[in-house]
Amino acid sequence: DSGVTQTPKHLITATGQRVTLRCSPRSGDLSVYWYQQSLDQGLQFLIQYYNGEERAKGNILERFSAQQFPDLHSELNLSSLELGDSALYFCASSVSPRGGPYEQYFGPGTRLTVT
Amino acid sequence: AQRVTQPEKLLSVFKGAPVELKCNYSYSGSPELFWYVQYSRQRLQLLLRHISRESIKGFTADLNKGETSFHLKKPFAQEEDSAMYYCALIDNQGGKLIFGQGTELSVKP
């Protein structure tokens, strides 16, 4: 167990809907990362937060947004869902984005199925 | 451009045989490289980081800057090693992980 938790574990929803994925980082970790894993695209970085502020953006669609709250948990919001958004969404956390111990530890993921 | 390449999509070996999972990278500067393992599309688990030079579950990996490689090796494969293996490097600007496409290791009895 890496200490990173994600809810829900599975999510099945219809096209056009909106969902929220939640992540709690390891105790003491300030940085949270979101990744998408799909069969055709592999593991893709979406977005990173550090201590409540957005730090880096990757291949994240405009329909997707995220935030990190004062208690350091993070939420990834996916709206106007399309069939192609079906994927595993992972959250990872690390102590700091650069320097020192920066290994990223992953949560169990949320499996999103859009029908 | 920063990139990680894992040329083999699938590697199949027999139990007890040596294993080498290839990883090549493209990076300007000194890379920070990792191997992650994923069993049955569950969470990614950190297997190795090049700075620690440790051996986990019998796996080792050496950074070869001349060949820009970070191959993962194990002298005797076990059936429980069957999994997806991802090589990754830390982006030099933001700290995100850049992953290779992954190699599925299948160890047959």
mmCIF file of C-alpha atoms in Angstrom:
data_model
loop_
_atom_site.group_PDB
_atom_site.id
_atom_site.type_symbol
_atom_site.label_atom_id
_atom_site.label_comp_id
_atom_site.label_asym_id
_atom_site.label_seq_id
_atom_site.Cartn_x
_atom_site.Cartn_y
_atom_site.Cartn_z
ATOM 1 C CA ASP A 1 0.000 0.000 0.000
ATOM 2 C CA SER A 2 1.576 3.276 -1.131
ATOM 3 C CA GLY A 3 -0.577 5.404 1.177
ATOM 4 C CA VAL A 4 -2.230 7.241 -1.723
ATOM 5 C CA THR A 5 -5.974 6.698 -1.807
ATOM 6 C CA GLN A 6 -8.410 7.250 -4.642
ATOM 7 C CA THR A 7 -12.178 7.112 -4.799
ATOM 8 C CA PRO A 8 -14.231 5.764 -6.345
ATOM 9 C CA LYS A 9 -12.588 2.582 -7.535
ATOM 10 C CA HIS A 10 -14.947 2.161 -10.461
ATOM 11 C CA LEU A 11 -17.215 4.612 -12.202
ATOM 12 C CA ILE A 12 -19.668 3.876 -14.985
ATOM 13 C CA THR A 13 -21.450 6.793 -16.559
ATOM 14 C CA ALA A 14 -23.016 7.926 -19.800
ATOM 15 C CA THR A 15 -21.707 10.225 -22.494
ATOM 16 C CA GLY A 16 -22.238 13.881 -21.770
ATOM 17 C CA GLN A 17 -22.130 13.432 -18.012
ATOM 18 C CA ARG A 18 -19.762 14.936 -15.463
ATOM 19 C CA VAL A 19 -17.779 13.053 -12.816
ATOM 20 C CA THR A 20 -15.365 13.890 -10.018
ATOM 21 C CA LEU A 21 -12.440 11.706 -9.049
ATOM 22 C CA ARG A 22 -10.863 12.154 -5.656
ATOM 23 C CA CYS A 23 -7.319 11.605 -4.450
ATOM 24 C CA SER A 24 -5.704 11.812 -1.027
ATOM 25 C CA PRO A 25 -1.897 11.957 -1.093
ATOM 26 C CA ARG A 26 0.460 10.245 1.313
ATOM 27 C CA SER A 27 0.847 11.976 4.620
ATOM 28 C CA GLY A 28 3.430 14.725 4.238
ATOM 29 C CA ASP A 29 3.367 14.801 0.439
ATOM 30 C CA LEU A 30 2.643 18.233 -0.990
ATOM 31 C CA SER A 31 2.658 17.422 -4.678
ATOM 32 C CA VAL A 32 -0.154 15.603 -6.484
ATOM 33 C CA TYR A 33 -0.089 14.372 -10.067
ATOM 34 C CA TRP A 34 -2.871 13.009 -12.248
ATOM 35 C CA TYR A 35 -2.238 10.501 -15.020
ATOM 36 C CA GLN A 36 -4.482 8.808 -17.526
ATOM 37 C CA GLN A 37 -3.829 5.256 -18.656
ATOM 38 C CA SER A 38 -5.563 4.056 -21.789
ATOM 39 C CA LEU A 39 -4.853 1.157 -24.096
ATOM 40 C CA ASP A 40 -4.036 3.322 -27.084
ATOM 41 C CA GLN A 41 -2.254 6.258 -25.417
ATOM 42 C CA GLY A 42 -0.459 4.500 -22.582
ATOM 43 C CA LEU A 43 0.332 6.510 -19.444
ATOM 44 C CA GLN A 44 -0.121 10.218 -19.999
ATOM 45 C CA PHE A 45 0.471 13.024 -17.545
ATOM 46 C CA LEU A 46 -2.523 15.310 -17.094
ATOM 47 C CA ILE A 47 -1.813 17.883 -14.412
ATOM 48 C CA GLN A 48 0.231 18.554 -11.284
ATOM 49 C CA TYR A 49 -0.491 20.529 -8.136
ATOM 50 C CA TYR A 50 1.941 21.545 -5.451
ATOM 51 C CA ASN A 51 0.693 22.820 -2.114
ATOM 52 C CA GLY A 52 -2.579 23.994 -3.583
ATOM 53 C CA GLU A 53 -1.257 25.604 -6.742
ATOM 54 C CA GLU A 54 -1.208 24.298 -10.274
ATOM 55 C CA ARG A 55 2.377 23.592 -11.234
ATOM 56 C CA ALA A 56 2.343 21.853 -14.597
ATOM 57 C CA LYS A 57 -0.121 20.873 -17.254
ATOM 58 C CA GLY A 58 0.168 18.023 -19.694
ATOM 59 C CA ASN A 59 -2.192 16.578 -22.240
ATOM 60 C CA ILE A 60 -5.287 17.612 -20.351
ATOM 61 C CA LEU A 61 -8.438 18.385 -22.298
ATOM 62 C CA GLU A 62 -10.308 21.631 -21.713
ATOM 63 C CA ARG A 63 -13.261 19.538 -20.531
ATOM 64 C CA PHE A 64 -11.088 18.353 -17.641
ATOM 65 C CA SER A 65 -10.099 20.402 -14.629
ATOM 66 C CA ALA A 66 -8.548 19.770 -11.265
ATOM 67 C CA GLN A 67 -7.824 21.417 -7.966
ATOM 68 C CA GLN A 68 -5.947 20.771 -4.760
ATOM 69 C CA PHE A 69 -7.565 21.751 -1.505
ATOM 70 C CA PRO A 70 -5.988 23.164 1.697
ATOM 71 C CA ASP A 71 -5.934 19.677 3.235
ATOM 72 C CA LEU A 72 -3.934 18.643 0.122
ATOM 73 C CA HIS A 73 -6.457 16.238 -1.298
ATOM 74 C CA SER A 74 -7.146 16.716 -4.977
ATOM 75 C CA GLU A 75 -10.096 16.310 -7.283
ATOM 76 C CA LEU A 76 -10.142 15.750 -11.016
ATOM 77 C CA ASN A 77 -13.322 16.859 -12.738
ATOM 78 C CA LEU A 78 -14.225 15.396 -16.104
ATOM 79 C CA SER A 79 -17.170 16.906 -17.964
ATOM 80 C CA SER A 80 -19.042 16.352 -21.234
ATOM 81 C CA LEU A 81 -17.722 12.829 -21.156
ATOM 82 C CA GLU A 82 -17.037 10.980 -24.370
ATOM 83 C CA LEU A 83 -16.510 7.293 -25.038
ATOM 84 C CA GLY A 84 -12.806 7.971 -25.533
ATOM 85 C CA ASP A 85 -12.473 9.210 -21.960
ATOM 86 C CA SER A 86 -12.851 5.652 -20.714
ATOM 87 C CA ALA A 87 -9.559 4.888 -18.990
ATOM 88 C CA LEU A 88 -7.789 4.302 -15.718
ATOM 89 C CA TYR A 89 -7.061 7.543 -13.914
ATOM 90 C CA PHE A 90 -4.180 7.473 -11.484
ATOM 91 C CA CYS A 91 -3.183 9.933 -8.870
ATOM 92 C CA ALA A 92 0.367 10.034 -7.553
ATOM 93 C CA SER A 93 2.009 12.055 -4.829
ATOM 94 C CA SER A 94 5.503 13.059 -3.846
ATOM 95 C CA VAL A 95 7.132 15.118 -1.150
ATOM 96 C CA SER A 96 8.259 17.815 -3.520
ATOM 97 C CA PRO A 97 8.263 18.326 -7.258
ATOM 98 C CA ARG A 98 12.006 18.553 -7.600
ATOM 99 C CA GLY A 99 14.970 17.903 -5.431
ATOM 100 C CA GLY A 100 15.161 15.710 -2.360
ATOM 101 C CA PRO A 101 12.999 12.591 -2.271
ATOM 102 C CA TYR A 102 10.754 13.064 -5.290
ATOM 103 C CA GLU A 103 9.709 9.537 -6.097
ATOM 104 C CA GLN A 104 6.078 9.430 -7.014
ATOM 105 C CA TYR A 105 3.811 6.957 -5.281
ATOM 106 C CA PHE A 106 0.659 5.925 -7.041
ATOM 107 C CA GLY A 107 -2.859 5.330 -5.870
ATOM 108 C CA PRO A 108 -4.947 2.325 -6.941
ATOM 109 C CA GLY A 109 -6.636 4.275 -9.709
ATOM 110 C CA THR A 110 -10.206 4.972 -10.722
ATOM 111 C CA ARG A 111 -11.511 2.946 -13.636
ATOM 112 C CA LEU A 112 -13.864 5.146 -15.635
ATOM 113 C CA THR A 113 -16.192 3.576 -18.173
ATOM 114 C CA VAL A 114 -18.250 5.875 -20.373
ATOM 115 C CA THR A 115 -21.149 4.169 -22.138
ATOM 116 C CA ALA B 1 12.600 16.311 -26.638
ATOM 117 C CA GLN B 2 12.381 14.183 -23.544
ATOM 118 C CA ARG B 3 11.330 10.696 -24.390
ATOM 119 C CA VAL B 4 11.408 7.144 -23.071
ATOM 120 C CA THR B 5 11.385 4.214 -25.433
ATOM 121 C CA GLN B 6 10.677 0.617 -24.532
ATOM 122 C CA PRO B 7 11.126 -1.247 -27.798
ATOM 123 C CA GLU B 8 9.513 -4.507 -26.729
ATOM 124 C CA LYS B 9 5.779 -4.626 -26.216
ATOM 125 C CA LEU B 10 5.901 -8.213 -24.990
ATOM 126 C CA LEU B 11 8.721 -10.318 -23.616
ATOM 127 C CA SER B 12 8.098 -13.976 -22.950
ATOM 128 C CA VAL B 13 10.621 -16.154 -21.093
ATOM 129 C CA PHE B 14 10.658 -19.415 -19.197
ATOM 130 C CA LYS B 15 11.005 -19.604 -15.445
ATOM 131 C CA GLY B 16 14.658 -19.512 -14.417
ATOM 132 C CA ALA B 17 15.798 -17.764 -17.591
ATOM 133 C CA PRO B 18 17.524 -14.362 -17.485
ATOM 134 C CA VAL B 19 15.448 -11.316 -18.266
ATOM 135 C CA GLU B 20 16.386 -7.962 -19.733
ATOM 136 C CA LEU B 21 13.759 -5.315 -20.318
ATOM 137 C CA LYS B 22 15.095 -2.563 -22.517
ATOM 138 C CA CYS B 23 14.689 1.133 -21.909
ATOM 139 C CA ASN B 24 16.261 3.985 -23.861
ATOM 140 C CA TYR B 25 15.793 7.627 -23.165
ATOM 141 C CA SER B 26 16.264 11.028 -24.715
ATOM 142 C CA TYR B 27 17.045 13.803 -22.245
ATOM 143 C CA SER B 28 19.171 16.913 -22.038
ATOM 144 C CA GLY B 29 21.134 16.923 -18.822
ATOM 145 C CA SER B 30 21.368 14.286 -16.130
ATOM 146 C CA PRO B 31 18.232 12.138 -16.141
ATOM 147 C CA GLU B 32 16.500 10.734 -13.113
ATOM 148 C CA LEU B 33 15.140 7.348 -14.091
ATOM 149 C CA PHE B 34 12.754 4.858 -12.559
ATOM 150 C CA TRP B 35 11.209 1.486 -13.206
ATOM 151 C CA TYR B 36 7.604 0.920 -12.194
ATOM 152 C CA VAL B 37 5.747 -2.403 -12.195
ATOM 153 C CA GLN B 38 2.019 -2.877 -12.658
ATOM 154 C CA TYR B 39 0.298 -6.164 -11.869
ATOM 155 C CA SER B 40 -3.043 -6.784 -13.623
ATOM 156 C CA ARG B 41 -3.715 -3.062 -14.259
ATOM 157 C CA GLN B 42 -3.543 -2.245 -10.568
ATOM 158 C CA ARG B 43 -1.549 0.570 -9.046
ATOM 159 C CA LEU B 44 1.917 1.269 -10.356
ATOM 160 C CA GLN B 45 4.549 0.280 -7.839
ATOM 161 C CA LEU B 46 7.963 1.840 -7.740
ATOM 162 C CA LEU B 47 10.461 -0.920 -8.440
ATOM 163 C CA LEU B 48 13.780 0.854 -8.850
ATOM 164 C CA ARG B 49 15.270 4.319 -8.988
ATOM 165 C CA HIS B 50 18.651 4.753 -10.574
ATOM 166 C CA ILE B 51 20.086 7.005 -7.878
ATOM 167 C CA SER B 52 19.741 4.378 -5.180
ATOM 168 C CA ARG B 53 21.381 1.549 -7.137
ATOM 169 C CA GLU B 54 19.496 -0.958 -5.024
ATOM 170 C CA SER B 55 18.150 -4.343 -6.000
ATOM 171 C CA ILE B 56 14.471 -5.048 -5.506
ATOM 172 C CA LYS B 57 12.978 -8.527 -5.969
ATOM 173 C CA GLY B 58 16.223 -9.514 -7.672
ATOM 174 C CA PHE B 59 15.951 -6.784 -10.328
ATOM 175 C CA THR B 60 18.738 -4.345 -11.051
ATOM 176 C CA ALA B 61 19.149 -1.528 -13.537
ATOM 177 C CA ASP B 62 22.217 0.425 -14.503
ATOM 178 C CA LEU B 63 22.193 3.825 -16.082
ATOM 179 C CA ASN B 64 24.398 3.918 -19.170
ATOM 180 C CA LYS B 65 24.717 7.541 -20.208
ATOM 181 C CA GLY B 66 26.813 6.692 -23.269
ATOM 182 C CA GLU B 67 24.081 4.475 -24.668
ATOM 183 C CA THR B 68 21.262 6.487 -23.028
ATOM 184 C CA SER B 69 19.861 3.274 -21.624
ATOM 185 C CA PHE B 70 18.462 2.052 -18.324
ATOM 186 C CA HIS B 71 17.772 -1.614 -18.931
ATOM 187 C CA LEU B 72 16.115 -3.720 -16.227
ATOM 188 C CA LYS B 73 17.679 -7.095 -15.551
ATOM 189 C CA LYS B 74 17.066 -10.177 -13.486
ATOM 190 C CA PRO B 75 19.260 -13.278 -13.652
ATOM 191 C CA PHE B 76 16.497 -15.842 -12.975
ATOM 192 C CA ALA B 77 12.892 -14.999 -13.807
ATOM 193 C CA GLN B 78 10.058 -16.185 -11.581
ATOM 194 C CA GLU B 79 6.418 -16.690 -12.556
ATOM 195 C CA GLU B 80 5.372 -13.978 -10.111
ATOM 196 C CA ASP B 81 7.444 -11.495 -12.122
ATOM 197 C CA SER B 82 4.794 -11.571 -14.850
ATOM 198 C CA ALA B 83 3.506 -7.997 -15.083
ATOM 199 C CA MET B 84 3.741 -4.752 -17.053
ATOM 200 C CA TYR B 85 6.969 -2.858 -16.568
ATOM 201 C CA TYR B 86 7.280 0.846 -17.241
ATOM 202 C CA CYS B 87 10.451 2.834 -17.524
ATOM 203 C CA ALA B 88 10.076 6.529 -16.697
ATOM 204 C CA LEU B 89 12.075 9.689 -16.278
ATOM 205 C CA ILE B 90 11.408 12.861 -14.380
ATOM 206 C CA ASP B 91 10.714 15.886 -16.541
ATOM 207 C CA ASN B 92 13.432 18.477 -16.007
ATOM 208 C CA GLN B 93 11.010 21.369 -15.714
ATOM 209 C CA GLY B 94 8.035 20.352 -13.660
ATOM 210 C CA GLY B 95 8.649 16.996 -12.095
ATOM 211 C CA LYS B 96 6.096 14.961 -14.020
ATOM 212 C CA LEU B 97 6.944 11.425 -15.041
ATOM 213 C CA ILE B 98 7.409 10.649 -18.711
ATOM 214 C CA PHE B 99 6.662 6.985 -19.294
ATOM 215 C CA GLY B 100 7.642 4.541 -21.960
ATOM 216 C CA GLN B 101 4.933 2.458 -23.585
ATOM 217 C CA GLY B 102 5.584 -0.432 -21.250
ATOM 218 C CA THR B 103 6.754 -3.994 -21.709
ATOM 219 C CA GLU B 104 4.602 -6.917 -20.714
ATOM 220 C CA LEU B 105 6.738 -9.632 -19.171
ATOM 221 C CA SER B 106 5.315 -13.124 -19.283
ATOM 222 C CA VAL B 107 7.190 -15.822 -17.378
ATOM 223 C CA LYS B 108 6.110 -19.308 -18.336
ATOM 224 C CA PRO B 109 6.497 -22.346 -16.059
#
